[in-house]
mmCIF file with all atom_site columns, C-alpha atoms in Angstrom:
data_model
loop_
_atom_site.group_PDB
_atom_site.id
_atom_site.type_symbol
_atom_site.label_atom_id
_atom_site.label_alt_id
_atom_site.label_comp_id
_atom_site.label_asym_id
_atom_site.label_entity_id
_atom_site.label_seq_id
_atom_site.pdbx_PDB_ins_code
_atom_site.Cartn_x
_atom_site.Cartn_y
_atom_site.Cartn_z
_atom_site.occupancy
_atom_site.B_iso_or_equiv
_atom_site.pdbx_formal_charge
_atom_site.auth_seq_id
_atom_site.auth_comp_id
_atom_site.auth_asym_id
_atom_site.auth_atom_id
_atom_site.pdbx_PDB_model_num
ATOM 1   C CA . MET A 1 1   ? 100.642 -58.248 -5.398  1.00 0.00 ? 36  MET A CA 1
ATOM 2   C CA . ASN A 1 2   ? 98.246  -58.519 -8.764  1.00 0.00 ? 37  ASN A CA 1
ATOM 3   C CA . GLU A 1 3   ? 100.453 -61.208 -10.576 1.00 0.00 ? 38  GLU A CA 1
ATOM 4   C CA . LYS A 1 4   ? 99.375  -59.560 -13.689 1.00 0.00 ? 39  LYS A CA 1
ATOM 5   C CA . LEU A 1 5   ? 101.818 -56.131 -13.105 1.00 0.00 ? 40  LEU A CA 1
ATOM 6   C CA . PHE A 1 6   ? 104.715 -58.890 -13.460 1.00 0.00 ? 41  PHE A CA 1
ATOM 7   C CA . LEU A 1 7   ? 105.687 -61.496 -15.440 1.00 0.00 ? 42  LEU A CA 1
ATOM 8   C CA . ARG A 1 8   ? 108.006 -63.360 -12.678 1.00 0.00 ? 43  ARG A CA 1
ATOM 9   C CA . ASN A 1 9   ? 107.483 -61.832 -9.117  1.00 0.00 ? 44  ASN A CA 1
ATOM 10  C CA . PRO A 1 10  ? 110.424 -59.840 -8.242  1.00 0.00 ? 45  PRO A CA 1
ATOM 11  C CA . GLU A 1 11  ? 109.885 -60.668 -4.508  1.00 0.00 ? 46  GLU A CA 1
ATOM 12  C CA . GLN A 1 12  ? 111.179 -64.417 -5.090  1.00 0.00 ? 47  GLN A CA 1
ATOM 13  C CA . SER A 1 13  ? 115.058 -64.082 -6.276  1.00 0.00 ? 48  SER A CA 1
ATOM 14  C CA . GLU A 1 14  ? 117.614 -61.294 -4.881  1.00 0.00 ? 49  GLU A CA 1
ATOM 15  C CA . LEU A 1 15  ? 117.481 -60.178 -8.731  1.00 0.00 ? 50  LEU A CA 1
ATOM 16  C CA . GLY A 1 16  ? 113.909 -59.556 -8.432  1.00 0.00 ? 51  GLY A CA 1
ATOM 17  C CA . LYS A 1 17  ? 113.959 -57.037 -5.154  1.00 0.00 ? 52  LYS A CA 1
ATOM 18  C CA . LYS A 1 18  ? 117.353 -55.490 -6.849  1.00 0.00 ? 53  LYS A CA 1
ATOM 19  C CA . ILE A 1 19  ? 115.402 -54.039 -9.395  1.00 0.00 ? 54  ILE A CA 1
ATOM 20  C CA . ILE A 1 20  ? 112.791 -53.066 -7.483  1.00 0.00 ? 55  ILE A CA 1
ATOM 21  C CA . MET A 1 21  ? 115.146 -51.402 -5.243  1.00 0.00 ? 56  MET A CA 1
ATOM 22  C CA . HIS A 1 22  ? 117.252 -49.520 -7.624  1.00 0.00 ? 57  HIS A CA 1
ATOM 23  C CA . SER A 1 23  ? 114.371 -48.861 -9.889  1.00 0.00 ? 58  SER A CA 1
ATOM 24  C CA . ILE A 1 24  ? 112.785 -47.018 -6.668  1.00 0.00 ? 59  ILE A CA 1
ATOM 25  C CA . ARG A 1 25  ? 116.251 -45.183 -6.542  1.00 0.00 ? 60  ARG A CA 1
ATOM 26  C CA . LEU A 1 26  ? 116.315 -44.089 -10.351 1.00 0.00 ? 61  LEU A CA 1
ATOM 27  C CA . ILE A 1 27  ? 112.907 -43.233 -10.794 1.00 0.00 ? 62  ILE A CA 1
ATOM 28  C CA . HIS A 1 28  ? 113.752 -40.563 -7.661  1.00 0.00 ? 63  HIS A CA 1
ATOM 29  C CA . LYS A 1 29  ? 117.152 -39.564 -9.087  1.00 0.00 ? 64  LYS A CA 1
ATOM 30  C CA . ASN A 1 30  ? 116.365 -38.917 -12.688 1.00 0.00 ? 65  ASN A CA 1
ATOM 31  C CA . GLY A 1 31  ? 112.586 -39.010 -13.206 1.00 0.00 ? 66  GLY A CA 1
ATOM 32  C CA . PHE A 1 32  ? 109.818 -41.797 -14.836 1.00 0.00 ? 67  PHE A CA 1
ATOM 33  C CA . GLU A 1 33  ? 110.564 -39.829 -18.315 1.00 0.00 ? 68  GLU A CA 1
ATOM 34  C CA . ALA A 1 34  ? 114.495 -40.660 -18.173 1.00 0.00 ? 69  ALA A CA 1
ATOM 35  C CA . PHE A 1 35  ? 114.102 -44.355 -16.644 1.00 0.00 ? 70  PHE A CA 1
ATOM 36  C CA . THR A 1 36  ? 114.748 -46.995 -18.843 1.00 0.00 ? 71  THR A CA 1
ATOM 37  C CA . PHE A 1 37  ? 115.497 -50.440 -18.634 1.00 0.00 ? 72  PHE A CA 1
ATOM 38  C CA . LYS A 1 38  ? 118.719 -50.174 -19.815 1.00 0.00 ? 73  LYS A CA 1
ATOM 39  C CA . LYS A 1 39  ? 119.957 -47.641 -17.420 1.00 0.00 ? 74  LYS A CA 1
ATOM 40  C CA . LEU A 1 40  ? 118.198 -49.909 -14.488 1.00 0.00 ? 75  LEU A CA 1
ATOM 41  C CA . ALA A 1 41  ? 120.176 -53.055 -15.592 1.00 0.00 ? 76  ALA A CA 1
ATOM 42  C CA . GLU A 1 42  ? 123.659 -51.073 -15.700 1.00 0.00 ? 77  GLU A CA 1
ATOM 43  C CA . GLU A 1 43  ? 122.325 -49.839 -12.010 1.00 0.00 ? 78  GLU A CA 1
ATOM 44  C CA . VAL A 1 44  ? 121.819 -53.548 -10.751 1.00 0.00 ? 79  VAL A CA 1
ATOM 45  C CA . GLY A 1 45  ? 124.524 -55.116 -12.711 1.00 0.00 ? 80  GLY A CA 1
ATOM 46  C CA . THR A 1 46  ? 122.259 -57.539 -14.984 1.00 0.00 ? 81  THR A CA 1
ATOM 47  C CA . THR A 1 47  ? 121.036 -57.679 -18.729 1.00 0.00 ? 82  THR A CA 1
ATOM 48  C CA . GLU A 1 48  ? 118.698 -55.602 -20.053 1.00 0.00 ? 83  GLU A CA 1
ATOM 49  C CA . ALA A 1 49  ? 116.875 -58.875 -21.343 1.00 0.00 ? 84  ALA A CA 1
ATOM 50  C CA . GLY A 1 50  ? 116.806 -59.711 -17.510 1.00 0.00 ? 85  GLY A CA 1
ATOM 51  C CA . VAL A 1 51  ? 114.912 -57.008 -16.748 1.00 0.00 ? 86  VAL A CA 1
ATOM 52  C CA . TYR A 1 52  ? 111.996 -57.956 -18.934 1.00 0.00 ? 87  TYR A CA 1
ATOM 53  C CA . ARG A 1 53  ? 111.780 -61.146 -17.603 1.00 0.00 ? 88  ARG A CA 1
ATOM 54  C CA . TYR A 1 54  ? 110.092 -59.757 -14.829 1.00 0.00 ? 89  TYR A CA 1
ATOM 55  C CA . PHE A 1 55  ? 108.118 -56.439 -15.884 1.00 0.00 ? 90  PHE A CA 1
ATOM 56  C CA . GLU A 1 56  ? 106.503 -55.849 -19.438 1.00 0.00 ? 91  GLU A CA 1
ATOM 57  C CA . ASN A 1 57  ? 107.766 -52.519 -19.710 1.00 0.00 ? 92  ASN A CA 1
ATOM 58  C CA . LYS A 1 58  ? 108.524 -49.497 -17.547 1.00 0.00 ? 93  LYS A CA 1
ATOM 59  C CA . HIS A 1 59  ? 105.011 -48.528 -17.166 1.00 0.00 ? 94  HIS A CA 1
ATOM 60  C CA . ARG A 1 60  ? 104.142 -51.935 -15.450 1.00 0.00 ? 95  ARG A CA 1
ATOM 61  C CA . LEU A 1 61  ? 107.033 -51.338 -12.996 1.00 0.00 ? 96  LEU A CA 1
ATOM 62  C CA . LEU A 1 62  ? 105.763 -47.991 -12.365 1.00 0.00 ? 97  LEU A CA 1
ATOM 63  C CA . ILE A 1 63  ? 102.359 -49.305 -11.558 1.00 0.00 ? 98  ILE A CA 1
ATOM 64  C CA . TYR A 1 64  ? 103.823 -52.094 -9.400  1.00 0.00 ? 99  TYR A CA 1
ATOM 65  C CA . ILE A 1 65  ? 105.941 -49.636 -7.049  1.00 0.00 ? 100 ILE A CA 1
ATOM 66  C CA . ALA A 1 66  ? 102.675 -47.800 -6.611  1.00 0.00 ? 101 ALA A CA 1
ATOM 67  C CA . ALA A 1 67  ? 100.660 -50.599 -5.594  1.00 0.00 ? 102 ALA A CA 1
ATOM 68  C CA . TRP A 1 68  ? 103.409 -51.265 -3.253  1.00 0.00 ? 103 TRP A CA 1
ATOM 69  C CA . TYR A 1 69  ? 102.795 -48.112 -1.709  1.00 0.00 ? 104 TYR A CA 1
ATOM 70  C CA . TRP A 1 70  ? 99.424  -47.675 -1.402  1.00 0.00 ? 105 TRP A CA 1
ATOM 71  C CA . ALA A 1 71  ? 99.450  -50.942 0.085   1.00 0.00 ? 106 ALA A CA 1
ATOM 72  C CA . TRP A 1 72  ? 101.817 -50.155 2.850   1.00 0.00 ? 107 TRP A CA 1
ATOM 73  C CA . LEU A 1 73  ? 100.080 -47.015 3.168   1.00 0.00 ? 108 LEU A CA 1
ATOM 74  C CA . GLU A 1 74  ? 96.827  -48.838 3.747   1.00 0.00 ? 109 GLU A CA 1
ATOM 75  C CA . TYR A 1 75  ? 98.533  -51.304 6.501   1.00 0.00 ? 110 TYR A CA 1
ATOM 76  C CA . GLN A 1 76  ? 99.943  -47.972 8.094   1.00 0.00 ? 111 GLN A CA 1
ATOM 77  C CA . VAL A 1 77  ? 96.879  -46.359 8.531   1.00 0.00 ? 112 VAL A CA 1
ATOM 78  C CA . MET A 1 78  ? 95.115  -49.367 10.103  1.00 0.00 ? 113 MET A CA 1
ATOM 79  C CA . TYR A 1 79  ? 98.211  -49.935 12.533  1.00 0.00 ? 114 TYR A CA 1
ATOM 80  C CA . GLN A 1 80  ? 98.236  -46.280 13.407  1.00 0.00 ? 115 GLN A CA 1
ATOM 81  C CA . THR A 1 81  ? 94.867  -46.260 14.196  1.00 0.00 ? 116 THR A CA 1
ATOM 82  C CA . ASN A 1 82  ? 94.040  -49.651 15.267  1.00 0.00 ? 117 ASN A CA 1
ATOM 83  C CA . ASN A 1 83  ? 93.381  -48.478 19.019  1.00 0.00 ? 118 ASN A CA 1
ATOM 84  C CA . ILE A 1 84  ? 91.576  -44.707 18.370  1.00 0.00 ? 119 ILE A CA 1
ATOM 85  C CA . HIS A 1 85  ? 87.952  -44.921 18.447  1.00 0.00 ? 120 HIS A CA 1
ATOM 86  C CA . ASP A 1 86  ? 87.671  -40.866 17.786  1.00 0.00 ? 121 ASP A CA 1
ATOM 87  C CA . PRO A 1 87  ? 86.838  -40.464 14.167  1.00 0.00 ? 122 PRO A CA 1
ATOM 88  C CA . VAL A 1 88  ? 88.661  -36.830 14.524  1.00 0.00 ? 123 VAL A CA 1
ATOM 89  C CA . VAL A 1 89  ? 91.657  -38.230 15.963  1.00 0.00 ? 124 VAL A CA 1
ATOM 90  C CA . LYS A 1 90  ? 91.793  -41.080 13.238  1.00 0.00 ? 125 LYS A CA 1
ATOM 91  C CA . LEU A 1 91  ? 91.256  -38.271 10.442  1.00 0.00 ? 126 LEU A CA 1
ATOM 92  C CA . LYS A 1 92  ? 94.068  -36.636 11.649  1.00 0.00 ? 127 LYS A CA 1
ATOM 93  C CA . MET A 1 93  ? 96.133  -38.780 11.832  1.00 0.00 ? 128 MET A CA 1
ATOM 94  C CA . ILE A 1 94  ? 95.030  -40.503 8.015   1.00 0.00 ? 129 ILE A CA 1
ATOM 95  C CA . ILE A 1 95  ? 96.455  -36.949 6.982   1.00 0.00 ? 130 ILE A CA 1
ATOM 96  C CA . LYS A 1 96  ? 99.537  -37.012 8.717   1.00 0.00 ? 131 LYS A CA 1
ATOM 97  C CA . LEU A 1 97  ? 100.111 -40.071 7.049   1.00 0.00 ? 132 LEU A CA 1
ATOM 98  C CA . LEU A 1 98  ? 99.063  -38.686 3.471   1.00 0.00 ? 133 LEU A CA 1
ATOM 99  C CA . ALA A 1 99  ? 100.642 -35.364 3.671   1.00 0.00 ? 134 ALA A CA 1
ATOM 100 C CA . THR A 1 100 ? 104.016 -35.410 5.674   1.00 0.00 ? 135 THR A CA 1
ATOM 101 C CA . THR A 1 101 ? 107.606 -37.357 4.576   1.00 0.00 ? 136 THR A CA 1
ATOM 102 C CA . VAL A 1 102 ? 108.008 -41.312 5.931   1.00 0.00 ? 137 VAL A CA 1
ATOM 103 C CA . LYS A 1 103 ? 109.854 -40.678 8.752   1.00 0.00 ? 138 LYS A CA 1
ATOM 104 C CA . GLU A 1 104 ? 114.157 -40.613 8.335   1.00 0.00 ? 139 GLU A CA 1
ATOM 105 C CA . GLY A 1 105 ? 115.366 -44.180 8.535   1.00 0.00 ? 140 GLY A CA 1
ATOM 106 C CA . VAL A 1 106 ? 112.125 -46.166 7.040   1.00 0.00 ? 141 VAL A CA 1
ATOM 107 C CA . GLN A 1 107 ? 112.579 -48.917 5.007   1.00 0.00 ? 142 GLN A CA 1
ATOM 108 C CA . THR A 1 108 ? 110.983 -52.131 4.414   1.00 0.00 ? 143 THR A CA 1
ATOM 109 C CA . SER A 1 109 ? 113.405 -54.855 3.484   1.00 0.00 ? 144 SER A CA 1
ATOM 110 C CA . TYR A 1 110 ? 114.530 -53.760 -0.144  1.00 0.00 ? 145 TYR A CA 1
ATOM 111 C CA . VAL A 1 111 ? 111.894 -50.699 -0.502  1.00 0.00 ? 146 VAL A CA 1
ATOM 112 C CA . ASP A 1 112 ? 112.683 -47.139 0.516   1.00 0.00 ? 147 ASP A CA 1
ATOM 113 C CA . ALA A 1 113 ? 109.723 -45.896 1.947   1.00 0.00 ? 148 ALA A CA 1
ATOM 114 C CA . ASN A 1 114 ? 110.777 -42.279 2.203   1.00 0.00 ? 149 ASN A CA 1
ATOM 115 C CA . LEU A 1 115 ? 111.817 -42.548 -1.696  1.00 0.00 ? 150 LEU A CA 1
ATOM 116 C CA . LEU A 1 116 ? 108.883 -43.828 -2.862  1.00 0.00 ? 151 LEU A CA 1
ATOM 117 C CA . HIS A 1 117 ? 106.515 -41.629 -1.129  1.00 0.00 ? 152 HIS A CA 1
ATOM 118 C CA . GLN A 1 118 ? 108.361 -39.132 -2.752  1.00 0.00 ? 153 GLN A CA 1
ATOM 119 C CA . ILE A 1 119 ? 107.863 -40.577 -6.271  1.00 0.00 ? 154 ILE A CA 1
ATOM 120 C CA . ILE A 1 120 ? 104.052 -40.998 -5.813  1.00 0.00 ? 155 ILE A CA 1
ATOM 121 C CA . ILE A 1 121 ? 103.850 -37.307 -5.110  1.00 0.00 ? 156 ILE A CA 1
ATOM 122 C CA . THR A 1 122 ? 106.119 -36.804 -8.383  1.00 0.00 ? 157 THR A CA 1
ATOM 123 C CA . GLU A 1 123 ? 105.057 -39.368 -10.486 1.00 0.00 ? 158 GLU A CA 1
ATOM 124 C CA . GLY A 1 124 ? 101.885 -41.558 -9.071  1.00 0.00 ? 159 GLY A CA 1
ATOM 125 C CA . SER A 1 125 ? 99.347  -39.758 -11.313 1.00 0.00 ? 160 SER A CA 1
ATOM 126 C CA . LYS A 1 126 ? 101.252 -41.146 -14.511 1.00 0.00 ? 161 LYS A CA 1
ATOM 127 C CA . THR A 1 127 ? 99.822  -44.606 -13.311 1.00 0.00 ? 162 THR A CA 1
ATOM 128 C CA . TYR A 1 128 ? 96.553  -43.932 -14.504 1.00 0.00 ? 163 TYR A CA 1
ATOM 129 C CA . LEU A 1 129 ? 96.722  -40.911 -16.772 1.00 0.00 ? 164 LEU A CA 1
ATOM 130 C CA . THR A 1 130 ? 96.906  -43.340 -20.149 1.00 0.00 ? 165 THR A CA 1
ATOM 131 C CA . LYS A 1 131 ? 94.740  -44.338 -22.540 1.00 0.00 ? 166 LYS A CA 1
ATOM 132 C CA . ARG A 1 132 ? 95.363  -48.252 -21.026 1.00 0.00 ? 167 ARG A CA 1
ATOM 133 C CA . VAL A 1 133 ? 93.540  -46.625 -18.056 1.00 0.00 ? 168 VAL A CA 1
ATOM 134 C CA . SER A 1 134 ? 90.235  -48.557 -18.332 1.00 0.00 ? 169 SER A CA 1
ATOM 135 C CA . GLU A 1 135 ? 92.085  -52.087 -19.109 1.00 0.00 ? 170 GLU A CA 1
ATOM 136 C CA . ASP A 1 136 ? 94.486  -51.508 -16.484 1.00 0.00 ? 171 ASP A CA 1
ATOM 137 C CA . ASN A 1 137 ? 91.521  -50.870 -14.361 1.00 0.00 ? 172 ASN A CA 1
ATOM 138 C CA . ASN A 1 138 ? 89.626  -54.486 -15.474 1.00 0.00 ? 173 ASN A CA 1
ATOM 139 C CA . ASP A 1 139 ? 92.800  -55.930 -14.419 1.00 0.00 ? 174 ASP A CA 1
ATOM 140 C CA . LYS A 1 140 ? 92.477  -54.610 -11.375 1.00 0.00 ? 175 LYS A CA 1
ATOM 141 C CA . LEU A 1 141 ? 95.875  -52.640 -10.880 1.00 0.00 ? 176 LEU A CA 1
ATOM 142 C CA . PHE A 1 142 ? 94.552  -50.029 -9.059  1.00 0.00 ? 177 PHE A CA 1
ATOM 143 C CA . LYS A 1 143 ? 93.232  -52.072 -6.554  1.00 0.00 ? 178 LYS A CA 1
ATOM 144 C CA . PRO A 1 144 ? 95.369  -51.240 -3.514  1.00 0.00 ? 179 PRO A CA 1
ATOM 145 C CA . TYR A 1 145 ? 94.889  -47.599 -4.244  1.00 0.00 ? 180 TYR A CA 1
ATOM 146 C CA . LYS A 1 146 ? 90.889  -48.437 -4.254  1.00 0.00 ? 181 LYS A CA 1
ATOM 147 C CA . ASP A 1 147 ? 91.142  -50.214 -0.563  1.00 0.00 ? 182 ASP A CA 1
ATOM 148 C CA . LEU A 1 148 ? 93.269  -47.683 0.762   1.00 0.00 ? 183 LEU A CA 1
ATOM 149 C CA . CYS A 1 149 ? 90.320  -44.595 -0.382  1.00 0.00 ? 184 CYS A CA 1
ATOM 150 C CA . ALA A 1 150 ? 87.765  -46.913 0.597   1.00 0.00 ? 185 ALA A CA 1
ATOM 151 C CA . HIS A 1 151 ? 89.254  -47.383 4.071   1.00 0.00 ? 186 HIS A CA 1
ATOM 152 C CA . ILE A 1 152 ? 89.034  -43.762 4.406   1.00 0.00 ? 187 ILE A CA 1
ATOM 153 C CA . ALA A 1 153 ? 85.914  -43.450 3.164   1.00 0.00 ? 188 ALA A CA 1
ATOM 154 C CA . GLN A 1 154 ? 84.673  -45.732 5.948   1.00 0.00 ? 189 GLN A CA 1
ATOM 155 C CA . VAL A 1 155 ? 86.411  -43.533 8.857   1.00 0.00 ? 190 VAL A CA 1
ATOM 156 C CA . ILE A 1 156 ? 84.869  -40.500 7.423   1.00 0.00 ? 191 ILE A CA 1
ATOM 157 C CA . LEU A 1 157 ? 81.258  -42.045 7.638   1.00 0.00 ? 192 LEU A CA 1
ATOM 158 C CA . GLU A 1 158 ? 82.018  -42.469 11.109  1.00 0.00 ? 193 GLU A CA 1
ATOM 159 C CA . TYR A 1 159 ? 82.428  -38.889 11.756  1.00 0.00 ? 194 TYR A CA 1
ATOM 160 C CA . ASN A 1 160 ? 79.742  -38.027 9.773   1.00 0.00 ? 195 ASN A CA 1
ATOM 161 C CA . PRO A 1 161 ? 77.698  -40.860 8.793   1.00 0.00 ? 196 PRO A CA 1
ATOM 162 C CA . ASN A 1 162 ? 75.567  -38.493 6.745   1.00 0.00 ? 197 ASN A CA 1
ATOM 163 C CA . TYR A 1 163 ? 77.784  -37.650 4.101   1.00 0.00 ? 198 TYR A CA 1
ATOM 164 C CA . ARG A 1 164 ? 76.796  -38.458 0.875   1.00 0.00 ? 199 ARG A CA 1
ATOM 165 C CA . TYR A 1 165 ? 80.464  -38.245 -1.210  1.00 0.00 ? 200 TYR A CA 1
ATOM 166 C CA . PRO A 1 166 ? 82.937  -40.176 1.398   1.00 0.00 ? 201 PRO A CA 1
ATOM 167 C CA . LYS A 1 167 ? 84.826  -42.121 -1.353  1.00 0.00 ? 202 LYS A CA 1
ATOM 168 C CA . SER A 1 168 ? 84.755  -38.655 -3.675  1.00 0.00 ? 203 SER A CA 1
ATOM 169 C CA . LEU A 1 169 ? 86.145  -36.876 -0.289  1.00 0.00 ? 204 LEU A CA 1
ATOM 170 C CA . ALA A 1 170 ? 89.158  -39.723 0.517   1.00 0.00 ? 205 ALA A CA 1
ATOM 171 C CA . SER A 1 171 ? 90.225  -39.725 -3.158  1.00 0.00 ? 206 SER A CA 1
ATOM 172 C CA . THR A 1 172 ? 90.297  -35.550 -3.306  1.00 0.00 ? 207 THR A CA 1
ATOM 173 C CA . ILE A 1 173 ? 92.338  -35.560 0.284   1.00 0.00 ? 208 ILE A CA 1
ATOM 174 C CA . ILE A 1 174 ? 94.946  -38.171 -1.164  1.00 0.00 ? 209 ILE A CA 1
ATOM 175 C CA . GLU A 1 175 ? 95.334  -36.135 -4.371  1.00 0.00 ? 210 GLU A CA 1
ATOM 176 C CA . MET A 1 176 ? 95.547  -32.742 -2.764  1.00 0.00 ? 211 MET A CA 1
ATOM 177 C CA . ALA A 1 177 ? 98.235  -33.859 -0.595  1.00 0.00 ? 212 ALA A CA 1
ATOM 178 C CA . HIS A 1 178 ? 100.181 -34.708 -3.328  1.00 0.00 ? 213 HIS A CA 1
ATOM 179 C CA . PHE A 1 179 ? 99.434  -31.468 -5.278  1.00 0.00 ? 214 PHE A CA 1
ATOM 180 C CA . GLN A 1 180 ? 100.043 -29.264 -2.716  1.00 0.00 ? 215 GLN A CA 1
ATOM 181 C CA . ASN A 1 181 ? 103.368 -30.699 -1.971  1.00 0.00 ? 216 ASN A CA 1
ATOM 182 C CA . PHE A 1 182 ? 104.790 -30.638 -5.139  1.00 0.00 ? 217 PHE A CA 1
ATOM 183 C CA . PHE A 1 183 ? 103.301 -27.095 -5.588  1.00 0.00 ? 218 PHE A CA 1
ATOM 184 C CA . LYS A 1 184 ? 104.885 -26.306 -2.180  1.00 0.00 ? 219 LYS A CA 1
ATOM 185 C CA . ASP A 1 185 ? 108.334 -27.526 -3.567  1.00 0.00 ? 220 ASP A CA 1
ATOM 186 C CA . HIS A 1 186 ? 108.024 -26.443 -7.280  1.00 0.00 ? 221 HIS A CA 1
ATOM 187 C CA . LEU A 1 187 ? 105.407 -24.123 -8.173  1.00 0.00 ? 222 LEU A CA 1
ATOM 188 C CA . PRO A 1 188 ? 105.162 -22.486 -4.721  1.00 0.00 ? 223 PRO A CA 1
ATOM 189 C CA . SER A 1 189 ? 102.977 -19.490 -5.677  1.00 0.00 ? 224 SER A CA 1
ATOM 190 C CA . LEU A 1 190 ? 100.107 -22.017 -6.154  1.00 0.00 ? 225 LEU A CA 1
ATOM 191 C CA . THR A 1 191 ? 99.926  -22.819 -2.458  1.00 0.00 ? 226 THR A CA 1
ATOM 192 C CA . ASP A 1 192 ? 99.688  -20.018 1.007   1.00 0.00 ? 227 ASP A CA 1
ATOM 193 C CA . PHE A 1 193 ? 103.087 -21.818 2.223   1.00 0.00 ? 228 PHE A CA 1
ATOM 194 C CA . GLY A 1 194 ? 105.740 -22.046 -0.639  1.00 0.00 ? 229 GLY A CA 1
ATOM 195 C CA . ASP A 1 195 ? 107.505 -20.378 1.061   1.00 0.00 ? 230 ASP A CA 1
ATOM 196 C CA . LYS A 1 196 ? 108.344 -21.771 4.434   1.00 0.00 ? 231 LYS A CA 1
ATOM 197 C CA . LYS A 1 197 ? 107.906 -25.122 2.194   1.00 0.00 ? 232 LYS A CA 1
ATOM 198 C CA . ASP A 1 198 ? 107.039 -26.688 5.441   1.00 0.00 ? 233 ASP A CA 1
ATOM 199 C CA . GLU A 1 199 ? 104.854 -30.050 5.820   1.00 0.00 ? 234 GLU A CA 1
ATOM 200 C CA . SER A 1 200 ? 102.668 -28.791 8.883   1.00 0.00 ? 235 SER A CA 1
ATOM 201 C CA . ASP A 1 201 ? 101.344 -26.373 6.555   1.00 0.00 ? 236 ASP A CA 1
ATOM 202 C CA . THR A 1 202 ? 99.989  -28.499 4.440   1.00 0.00 ? 237 THR A CA 1
ATOM 203 C CA . VAL A 1 203 ? 98.582  -30.693 6.726   1.00 0.00 ? 238 VAL A CA 1
ATOM 204 C CA . ALA A 1 204 ? 96.783  -27.921 8.436   1.00 0.00 ? 239 ALA A CA 1
ATOM 205 C CA . PHE A 1 205 ? 94.888  -26.840 4.555   1.00 0.00 ? 240 PHE A CA 1
ATOM 206 C CA . LEU A 1 206 ? 94.128  -30.693 4.698   1.00 0.00 ? 241 LEU A CA 1
ATOM 207 C CA . GLU A 1 207 ? 92.584  -30.680 8.035   1.00 0.00 ? 242 GLU A CA 1
ATOM 208 C CA . ASP A 1 208 ? 90.788  -27.218 7.602   1.00 0.00 ? 243 ASP A CA 1
ATOM 209 C CA . MET A 1 209 ? 89.243  -28.526 4.571   1.00 0.00 ? 244 MET A CA 1
ATOM 210 C CA . LEU A 1 210 ? 87.956  -31.950 5.352   1.00 0.00 ? 245 LEU A CA 1
ATOM 211 C CA . PHE A 1 211 ? 86.160  -30.717 8.487   1.00 0.00 ? 246 PHE A CA 1
ATOM 212 C CA . ARG A 1 212 ? 84.993  -27.776 6.830   1.00 0.00 ? 247 ARG A CA 1
ATOM 213 C CA . VAL A 1 213 ? 83.152  -30.161 4.318   1.00 0.00 ? 248 VAL A CA 1
ATOM 214 C CA . LEU A 1 214 ? 82.339  -32.221 6.645   1.00 0.00 ? 249 LEU A CA 1
ATOM 215 C CA . ASN A 1 215 ? 81.064  -30.076 9.354   1.00 0.00 ? 250 ASN A CA 1
ATOM 216 C CA . CYS A 1 216 ? 78.375  -28.271 6.482   1.00 0.00 ? 251 CYS A CA 1
ATOM 217 C CA . HIS A 1 217 ? 76.947  -31.501 5.814   1.00 0.00 ? 252 HIS A CA 1
ATOM 218 C CA . GLU A 1 218 ? 76.128  -32.864 9.322   1.00 0.00 ? 253 GLU A CA 1
ATOM 219 C CA . ASN A 1 219 ? 72.233  -33.045 7.980   1.00 0.00 ? 254 ASN A CA 1
#
């Protein structure tokens, strides 16, 4: 993890791990706007000053857990596609990982990947839709997200080496997976599958869009 995200590495102490664990739970439960270090400290059983020893502010904490998720997701993509040679199967697996809920019970140490996936859908864009985005980008705070996009872009080129916009398509697919699932659950009239609220419909839509685009640019 980028050392500029924290003041003290939360992974190196039990208190730090509790801060990460309970911040995920609180943000998922109440939303990022209502989340404060005071509430987090009460949940963890420490002081507000104790939380500030780890993170400069709550936005840096949000970027931290988002970066953790993107790094974890890139690992999942690499692991799940490692022995697959067909780029079609690879791309379908990637879409499934992007657009479906983490399997129940999947938890890595002190991070609940299922809750974190839901936070990324609802709060993830708040990590970079800020006035400081350029400064944060210069500090390489978004590198895990960029690495995931680059990995997906490479698989896109495996399928169609002549496609001219692989990174743009990769980032579009990632964001579309989140937006469509958010719309499905909260603004259903913006989707064609709000009534069923089935993630498989989101997967089918993304597959249809991705392969139509790639097949239209074969030459």
